[in-house]
XYZ file of C-alpha atoms in Angstrom:
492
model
C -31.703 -7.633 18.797
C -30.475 -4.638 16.998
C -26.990 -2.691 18.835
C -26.723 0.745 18.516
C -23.190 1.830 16.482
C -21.254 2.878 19.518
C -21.870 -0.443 21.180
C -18.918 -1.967 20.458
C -16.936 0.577 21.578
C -19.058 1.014 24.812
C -18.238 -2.326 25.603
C -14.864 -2.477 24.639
C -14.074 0.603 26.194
C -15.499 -0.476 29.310
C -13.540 -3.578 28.960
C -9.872 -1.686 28.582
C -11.107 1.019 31.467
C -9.576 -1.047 33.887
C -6.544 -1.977 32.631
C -2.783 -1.320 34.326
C -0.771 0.953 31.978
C 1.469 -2.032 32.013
C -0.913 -3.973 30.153
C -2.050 -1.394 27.692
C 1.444 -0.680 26.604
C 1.751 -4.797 26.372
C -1.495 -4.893 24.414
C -0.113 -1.937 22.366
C 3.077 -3.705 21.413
C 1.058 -6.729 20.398
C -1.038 -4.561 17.999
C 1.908 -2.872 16.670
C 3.935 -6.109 16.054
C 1.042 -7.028 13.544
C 1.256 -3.133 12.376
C 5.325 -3.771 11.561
C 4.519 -7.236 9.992
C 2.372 -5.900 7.415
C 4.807 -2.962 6.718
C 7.780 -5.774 6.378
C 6.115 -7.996 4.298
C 5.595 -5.058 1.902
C 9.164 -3.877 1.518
C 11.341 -7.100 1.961
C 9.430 -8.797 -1.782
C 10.677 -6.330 -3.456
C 13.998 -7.186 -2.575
C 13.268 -10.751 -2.988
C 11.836 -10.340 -6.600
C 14.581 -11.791 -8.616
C 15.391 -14.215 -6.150
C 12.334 -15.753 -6.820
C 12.307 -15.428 -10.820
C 15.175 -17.342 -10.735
C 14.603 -20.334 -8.083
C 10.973 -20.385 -9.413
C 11.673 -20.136 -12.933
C 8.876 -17.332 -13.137
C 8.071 -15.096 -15.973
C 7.839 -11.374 -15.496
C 4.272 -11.132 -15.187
C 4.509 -13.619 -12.822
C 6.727 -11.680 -10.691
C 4.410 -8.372 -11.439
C 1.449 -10.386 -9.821
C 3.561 -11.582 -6.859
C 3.921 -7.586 -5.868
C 0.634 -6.029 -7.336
C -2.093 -9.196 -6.060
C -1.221 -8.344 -2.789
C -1.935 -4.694 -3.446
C -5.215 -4.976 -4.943
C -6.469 -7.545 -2.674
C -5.649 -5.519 0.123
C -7.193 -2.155 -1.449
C -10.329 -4.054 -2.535
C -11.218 -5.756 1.107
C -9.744 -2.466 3.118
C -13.132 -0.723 3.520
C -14.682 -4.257 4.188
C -12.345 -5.042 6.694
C -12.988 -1.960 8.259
C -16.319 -2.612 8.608
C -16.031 -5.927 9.950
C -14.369 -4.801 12.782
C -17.264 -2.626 13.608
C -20.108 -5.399 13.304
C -18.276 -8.116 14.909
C -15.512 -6.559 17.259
C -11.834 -5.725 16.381
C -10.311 -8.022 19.065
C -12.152 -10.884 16.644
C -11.160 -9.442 13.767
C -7.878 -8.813 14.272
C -7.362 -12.011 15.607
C -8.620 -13.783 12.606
C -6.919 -11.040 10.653
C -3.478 -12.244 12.210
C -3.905 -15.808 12.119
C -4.762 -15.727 8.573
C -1.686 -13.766 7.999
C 0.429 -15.990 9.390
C -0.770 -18.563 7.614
C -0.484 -17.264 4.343
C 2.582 -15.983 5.008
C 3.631 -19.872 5.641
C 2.025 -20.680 2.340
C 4.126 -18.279 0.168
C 7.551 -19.512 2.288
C 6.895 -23.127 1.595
C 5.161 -22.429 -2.393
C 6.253 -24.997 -4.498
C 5.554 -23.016 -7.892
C 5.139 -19.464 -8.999
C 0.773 -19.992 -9.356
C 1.212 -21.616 -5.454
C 2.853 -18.050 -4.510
C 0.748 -15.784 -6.689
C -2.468 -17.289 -5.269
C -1.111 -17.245 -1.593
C 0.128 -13.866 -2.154
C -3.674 -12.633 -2.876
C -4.795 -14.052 0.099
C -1.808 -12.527 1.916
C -3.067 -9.146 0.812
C -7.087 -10.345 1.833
C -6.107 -11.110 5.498
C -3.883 -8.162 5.684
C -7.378 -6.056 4.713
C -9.034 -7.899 7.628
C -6.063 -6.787 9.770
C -4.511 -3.720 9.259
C -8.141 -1.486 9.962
C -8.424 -3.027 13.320
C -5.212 -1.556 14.503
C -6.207 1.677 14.994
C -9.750 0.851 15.654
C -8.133 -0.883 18.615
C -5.961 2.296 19.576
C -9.082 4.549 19.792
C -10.539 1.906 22.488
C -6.901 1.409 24.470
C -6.334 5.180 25.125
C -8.009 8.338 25.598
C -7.966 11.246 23.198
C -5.545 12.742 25.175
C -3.062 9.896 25.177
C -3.470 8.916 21.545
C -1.356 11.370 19.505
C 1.553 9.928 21.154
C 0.649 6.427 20.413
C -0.259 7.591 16.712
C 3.083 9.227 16.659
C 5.391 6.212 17.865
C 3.200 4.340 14.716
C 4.655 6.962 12.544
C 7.855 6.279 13.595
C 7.530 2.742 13.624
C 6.225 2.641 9.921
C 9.301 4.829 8.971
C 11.511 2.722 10.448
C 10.139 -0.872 9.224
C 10.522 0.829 5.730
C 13.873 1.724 6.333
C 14.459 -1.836 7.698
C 12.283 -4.318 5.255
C 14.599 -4.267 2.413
C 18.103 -4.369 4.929
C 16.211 -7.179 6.419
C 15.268 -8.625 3.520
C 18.250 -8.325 1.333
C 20.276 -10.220 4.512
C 18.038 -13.283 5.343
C 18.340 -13.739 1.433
C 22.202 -13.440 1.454
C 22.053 -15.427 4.435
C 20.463 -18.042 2.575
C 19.827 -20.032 6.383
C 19.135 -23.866 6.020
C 19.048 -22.994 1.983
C 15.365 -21.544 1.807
C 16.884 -18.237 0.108
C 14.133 -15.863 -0.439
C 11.859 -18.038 0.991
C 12.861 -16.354 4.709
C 11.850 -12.917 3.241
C 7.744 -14.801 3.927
C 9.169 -17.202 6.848
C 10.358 -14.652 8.885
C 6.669 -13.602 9.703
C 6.056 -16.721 11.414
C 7.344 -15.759 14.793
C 6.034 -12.095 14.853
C 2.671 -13.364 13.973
C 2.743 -16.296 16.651
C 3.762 -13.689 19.322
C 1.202 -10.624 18.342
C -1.638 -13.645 17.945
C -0.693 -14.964 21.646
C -0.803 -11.981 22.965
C -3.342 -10.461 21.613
C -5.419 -12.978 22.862
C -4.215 -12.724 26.331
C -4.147 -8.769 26.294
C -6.966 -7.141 23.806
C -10.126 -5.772 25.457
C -13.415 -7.755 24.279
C -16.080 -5.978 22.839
C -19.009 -7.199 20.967
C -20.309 -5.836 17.450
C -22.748 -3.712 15.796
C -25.751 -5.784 14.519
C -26.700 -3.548 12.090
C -23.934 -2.571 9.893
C -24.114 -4.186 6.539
C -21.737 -5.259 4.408
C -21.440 -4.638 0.976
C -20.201 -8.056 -0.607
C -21.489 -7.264 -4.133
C -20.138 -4.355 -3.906
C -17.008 -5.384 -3.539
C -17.236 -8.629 -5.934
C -17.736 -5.637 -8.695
C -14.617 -3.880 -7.609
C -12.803 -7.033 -7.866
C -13.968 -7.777 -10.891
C -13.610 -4.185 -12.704
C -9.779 -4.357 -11.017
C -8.927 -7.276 -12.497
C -10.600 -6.772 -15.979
C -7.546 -3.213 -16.114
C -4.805 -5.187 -14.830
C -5.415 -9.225 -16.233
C -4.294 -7.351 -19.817
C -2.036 -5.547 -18.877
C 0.313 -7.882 -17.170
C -0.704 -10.924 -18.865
C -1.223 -9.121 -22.493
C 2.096 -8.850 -23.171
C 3.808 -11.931 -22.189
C 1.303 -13.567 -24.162
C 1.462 -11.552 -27.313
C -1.714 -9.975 -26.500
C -4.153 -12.892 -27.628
C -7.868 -11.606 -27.878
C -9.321 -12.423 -24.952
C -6.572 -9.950 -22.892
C -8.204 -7.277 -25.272
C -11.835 -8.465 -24.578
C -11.531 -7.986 -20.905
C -10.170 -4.533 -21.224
C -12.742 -3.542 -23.376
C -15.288 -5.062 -20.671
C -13.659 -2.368 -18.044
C -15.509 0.573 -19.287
C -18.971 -1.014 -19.012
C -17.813 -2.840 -15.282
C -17.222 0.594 -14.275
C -20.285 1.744 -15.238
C -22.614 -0.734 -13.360
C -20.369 -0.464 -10.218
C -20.948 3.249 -10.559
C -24.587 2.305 -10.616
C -24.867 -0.095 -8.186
C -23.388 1.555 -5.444
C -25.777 4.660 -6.277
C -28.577 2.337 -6.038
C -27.338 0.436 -2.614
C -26.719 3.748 -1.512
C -29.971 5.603 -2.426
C -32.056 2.431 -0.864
C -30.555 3.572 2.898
C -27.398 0.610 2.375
C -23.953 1.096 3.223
C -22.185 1.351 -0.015
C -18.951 0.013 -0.410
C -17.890 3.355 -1.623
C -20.565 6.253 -1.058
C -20.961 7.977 -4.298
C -21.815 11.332 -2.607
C -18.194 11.438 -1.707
C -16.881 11.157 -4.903
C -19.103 14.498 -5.863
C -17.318 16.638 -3.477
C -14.269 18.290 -5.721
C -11.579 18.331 -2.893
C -12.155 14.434 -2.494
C -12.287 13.701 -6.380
C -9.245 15.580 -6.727
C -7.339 13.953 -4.413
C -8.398 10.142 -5.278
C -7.488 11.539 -8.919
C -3.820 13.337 -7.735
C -2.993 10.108 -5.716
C -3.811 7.895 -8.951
C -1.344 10.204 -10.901
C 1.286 10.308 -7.698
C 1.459 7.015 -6.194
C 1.911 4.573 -8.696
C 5.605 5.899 -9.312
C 7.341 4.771 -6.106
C 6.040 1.225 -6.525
C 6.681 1.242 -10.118
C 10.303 2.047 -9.811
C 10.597 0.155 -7.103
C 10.292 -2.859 -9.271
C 12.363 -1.205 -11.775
C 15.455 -0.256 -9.839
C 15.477 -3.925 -8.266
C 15.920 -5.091 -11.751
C 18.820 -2.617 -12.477
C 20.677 -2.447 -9.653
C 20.870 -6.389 -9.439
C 20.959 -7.189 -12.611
C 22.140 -4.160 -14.755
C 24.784 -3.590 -12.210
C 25.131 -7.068 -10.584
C 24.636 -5.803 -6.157
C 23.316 -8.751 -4.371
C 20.192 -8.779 -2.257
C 21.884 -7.026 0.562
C 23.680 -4.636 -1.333
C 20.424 -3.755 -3.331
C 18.243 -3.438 0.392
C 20.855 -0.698 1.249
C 20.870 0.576 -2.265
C 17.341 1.425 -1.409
C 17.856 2.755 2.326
C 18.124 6.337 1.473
C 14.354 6.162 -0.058
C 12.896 5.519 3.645
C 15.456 7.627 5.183
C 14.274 10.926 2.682
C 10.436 9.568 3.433
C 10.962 9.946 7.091
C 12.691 13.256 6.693
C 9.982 14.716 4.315
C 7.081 13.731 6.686
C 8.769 14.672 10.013
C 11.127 17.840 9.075
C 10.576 18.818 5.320
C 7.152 18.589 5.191
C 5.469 20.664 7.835
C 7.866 23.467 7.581
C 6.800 23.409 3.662
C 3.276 22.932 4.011
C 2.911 26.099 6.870
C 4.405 28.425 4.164
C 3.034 26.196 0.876
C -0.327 24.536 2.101
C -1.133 22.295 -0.741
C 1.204 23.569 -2.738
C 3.865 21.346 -1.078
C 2.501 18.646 -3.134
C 4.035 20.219 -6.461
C 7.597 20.279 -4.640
C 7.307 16.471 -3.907
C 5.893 16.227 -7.095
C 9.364 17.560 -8.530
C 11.723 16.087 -5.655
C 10.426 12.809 -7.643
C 11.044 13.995 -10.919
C 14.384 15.549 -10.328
C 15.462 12.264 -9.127
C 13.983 10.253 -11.623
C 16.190 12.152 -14.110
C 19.324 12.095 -11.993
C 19.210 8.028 -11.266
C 18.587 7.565 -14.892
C 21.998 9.627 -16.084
C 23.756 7.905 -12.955
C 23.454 4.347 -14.261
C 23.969 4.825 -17.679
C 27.315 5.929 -16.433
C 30.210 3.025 -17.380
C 31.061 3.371 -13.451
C 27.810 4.429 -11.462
C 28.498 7.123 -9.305
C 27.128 5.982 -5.744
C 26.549 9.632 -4.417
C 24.425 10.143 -7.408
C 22.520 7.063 -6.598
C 22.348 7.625 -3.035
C 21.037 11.279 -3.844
C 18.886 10.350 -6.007
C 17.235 7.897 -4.144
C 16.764 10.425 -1.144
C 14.786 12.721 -3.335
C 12.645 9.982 -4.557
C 11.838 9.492 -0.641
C 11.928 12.810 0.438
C 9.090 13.344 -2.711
C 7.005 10.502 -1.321
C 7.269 11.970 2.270
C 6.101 15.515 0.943
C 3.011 14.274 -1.321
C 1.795 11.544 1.773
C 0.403 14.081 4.789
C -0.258 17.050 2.208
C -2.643 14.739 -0.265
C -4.192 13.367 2.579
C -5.184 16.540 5.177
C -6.260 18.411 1.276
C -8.288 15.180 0.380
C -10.269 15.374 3.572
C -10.325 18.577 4.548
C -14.089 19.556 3.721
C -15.520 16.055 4.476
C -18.317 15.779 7.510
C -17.282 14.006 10.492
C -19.569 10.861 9.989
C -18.163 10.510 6.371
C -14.458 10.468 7.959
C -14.106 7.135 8.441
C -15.369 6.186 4.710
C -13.442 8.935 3.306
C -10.265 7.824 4.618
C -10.410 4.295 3.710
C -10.972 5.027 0.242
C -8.123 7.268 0.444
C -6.208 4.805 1.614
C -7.437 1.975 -0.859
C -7.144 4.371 -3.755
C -3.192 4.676 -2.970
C -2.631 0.894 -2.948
C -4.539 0.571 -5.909
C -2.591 3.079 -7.499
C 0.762 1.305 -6.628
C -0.634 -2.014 -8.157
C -1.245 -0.089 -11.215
C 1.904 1.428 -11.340
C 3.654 -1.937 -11.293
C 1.472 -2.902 -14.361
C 2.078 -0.256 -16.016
C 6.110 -0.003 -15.199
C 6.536 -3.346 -16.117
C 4.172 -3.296 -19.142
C 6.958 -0.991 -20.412
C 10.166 -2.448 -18.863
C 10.071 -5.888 -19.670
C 7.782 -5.259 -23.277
C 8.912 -1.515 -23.883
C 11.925 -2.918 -26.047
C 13.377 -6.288 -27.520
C 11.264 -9.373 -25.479
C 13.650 -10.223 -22.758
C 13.638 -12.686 -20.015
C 14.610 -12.810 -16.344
C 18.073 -13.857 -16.238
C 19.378 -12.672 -19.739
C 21.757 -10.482 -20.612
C 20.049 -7.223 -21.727
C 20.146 -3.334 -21.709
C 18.739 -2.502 -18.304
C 19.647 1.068 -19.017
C 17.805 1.193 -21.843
C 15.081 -0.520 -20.105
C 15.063 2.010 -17.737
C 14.946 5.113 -19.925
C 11.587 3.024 -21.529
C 9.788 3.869 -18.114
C 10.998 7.262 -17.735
C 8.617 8.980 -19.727
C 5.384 6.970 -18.167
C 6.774 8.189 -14.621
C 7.284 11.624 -15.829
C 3.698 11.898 -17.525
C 1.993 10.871 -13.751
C 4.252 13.565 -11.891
C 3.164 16.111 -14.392
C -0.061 15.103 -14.614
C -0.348 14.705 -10.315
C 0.834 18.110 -10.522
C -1.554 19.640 -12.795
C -4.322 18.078 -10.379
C -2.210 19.586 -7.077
C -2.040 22.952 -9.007
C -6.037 22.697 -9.231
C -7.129 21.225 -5.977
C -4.665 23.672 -4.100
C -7.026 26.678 -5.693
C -10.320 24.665 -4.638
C -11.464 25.794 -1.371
C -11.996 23.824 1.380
C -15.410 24.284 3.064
C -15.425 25.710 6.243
C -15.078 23.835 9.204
C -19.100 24.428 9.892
C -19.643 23.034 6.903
C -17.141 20.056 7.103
C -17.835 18.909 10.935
C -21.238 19.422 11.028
């Protein structure tokens, strides 16, 4: 028996309709304590990156894949996720979604070698994808429209503060070194949280049953997995190995992957399917300049995010701890540039405002880079440079996204924004690549643990973070002077 779409939220609707605002707010914390977790996770590895080099003997691309599977895995399985949710219910999902987090989570704390970590950190970044869409999926059935901007609000604020707190967090439990598992708490510590938000979501959730009829797109998907892999394999692999031929075979075997994804998903999509990724979206400029200005944009925050870990604990010797508060004043400018910066900039800028976080990042780039080749680092030059970097990331964020979607129809929305959003992690997996493509294998072959010039390292980087700003800016520059359609046209 076929459902009709809304079904599930019928149901679950009618499920939460009678529920005490006691328990909604109890169901809402459960939610959210899987929303944090995720967030965590992402911030507190970094921290724990050479940490694990060392106690796992790991090569650099070994510690590029430990930070950029989990990226691509989740970017690859977000829209699917999504969609799962609809056709089988989000309590389910997220459930599953949860317990599958938890349980990779245990896998990477207790890996026994670097492969045992890489491969549970891709499934990590899988079960996150099954997750993460269900939490707001689940807001939209807990509270009415009236109610919700104040729950999607306190989610703001909670994601600025677990990114304030993931690498102070991390950088301790690592210092801390408890019962001598080291940087293995950085993964352990997810253990609880997930026990608790899978408990009570189970008590607390509304029920509601799925849709029947949506379809998922698994080949889809395979493809995009496949054409991902085929761009990154070489380029983190390639040069640790000394580029052997086959890292140059599957790079030259992206071009044509690309081209029968592109072609599939017209076909699945012409034939009445649910594409993966519905190529009519991609022919609407303000969309295709967006994805393209977030592939320029994003990668650099990730990308020097791995970099400065390297510098500022082993160029300039800060432990874990030191390094998580090192990197503090990168959430705190991110939280300023959404919340304060931001809107006052974009109601005299519009999408324009992207250009000046475009620059905040490239300002800061330049003034991080003169700081540490310094014999003593200045700290206020670190600590102000760092700000900018987050006070860029909090200025591109909102802008890219409201300019991205502004002329897209209401029942694209939904498809629109998780491409968006899989784009941007996509873009910060390449970004690692690419950063460490140049850090590690920009100069003399170095390995983790020797003595080398991290400040020279550094400067190697520079100009591939400095091309993406001024390219992302070129692109802002160009989809700030396309006109959004109006909102007849966009909601109709």
């Amino acid at each position: 028996m076929n459902v009709s779409p809304s079904a599930t939220h019928e149901s679950a609707f009618e499920a939460a309709a009678g529920f005490s605002p006691r328990r909604r707010t109890a169901a809402l914390i459960a939610v959210a304590c899987a929303f944090v977790m995720d967030l965590l996770d992402t911030t507190i590895v970094n921290v724990a990156v050479p940490s694990i080099g060392h106690s796992l003997q790991a090569t650099t691309s070994s510690l590029e894949w430990i930070i950029a599977g989990y990226a691509v895995a989740f970017a690859v399985l977000l829209i699917l996720g999504g969609r799962l949710g609809d056709s089988h219910g989000y309590r389910r999902m997220f459930l599953i979604g949860v317990a599958l987090f938890t349980l990779t989570s245990l896998m990477c704390g207790l890996a026994p070698s670097v492969g045992m970590l890489e491969a549970g950190r891709l499934l990590q970044g899988a079960s996150a994808a099954l997750m993460v869409p269900q939490v707001m999926a689940l807001v939209q059935v807990m509270y009415p429209p009236e109610l919700r901007y104040r729950v999607y609000a306190v989610f703001g604020f909670l994601g600025g503060v677990s990114a304030a707190l993931g690498p102070i967090v991390g950088g301790l439990l690592i210092d801390a070194n408890w019962f001598g598992l080291g940087w293995r708490l950085a993964f352990l510590i997810n253990l609880p949280v997930g026990a608790a938000s899978l408990a009570a979501g189970m008590l607390l959730l509304p029920k509601g049953r799925g849709v029947e009829a949506v379809s998922l797109d698994i080949k889809g998907a395979l493809l995009s997995v496949l054409l991902l892999f085929s761009i990154l394999l070489p380029l983190i692999e390639g040069p640790a190995r000394g580029w052997p031929l086959w890292t140059s075979a599957i790079l030259a075997a992206a071009l044509p992957l690309a081209w029968l994804t592109w072609r599939y998903l017209g076909w699945r999509d012409a034939r009445g399917g649910h594409a993966l990724v519905p190529p009519a979206l991609l022919k609407r400029r303000r969309v295709a300049l967006g994805l393209l200005c977030g592939l320029c944009l994003q990668p650099v925050i990730p990308g020097y995010l791995l970099v400065m870990t390297f510098v500022l604990q082993g160029g300039q010797g800060l432990s874990a701890s030191q390094m998580a508060y090192a990197c503090a004043p990168i959430a705190l400018g991110a939280m300023l540039g959404i919340s304060l910066l931001g809107p006052r900039l974009h109601r005299r800028l519009g999408t324009h405002t992207l250009l000046a976080g475009a620059g905040a990042q490239l300002a800061s780039l330049l003034l991080v880079g003169w700081a540490i080749g310094l014999p003593a680092m200045p700290l206020w030059a670190l600590a102000l440079g760092q700000l900018g970097m987050g006070i860029g990331l909090g200025l591109v964020g909102p802008p890219l996204s409201n300019a991205t979607l502004a002329d897209v129809p209401l029942a694209e929305a939904g498809a629109a924004s998780g491409l968006l959003s899989a784009v941007q992690q996509l873009a910060g997996a390449l970004g690692v690549a690419l950063a460490g493509l140049l850090f590690f294998h920009g100069g003399p072959a170095i390995d983790i643990g020797q003595a080398y010039d991290y400040v020279s390292a550094y400067r190697q980087v520079l100009p591939l973070f400095a091309g993406l700003l001024l390219g992302g800016a070129v692109v802002c520059f160009s989809l700030a002077r396309s006109p959004a359609a109006p909102p007849t046209q966009a909601h109709e």
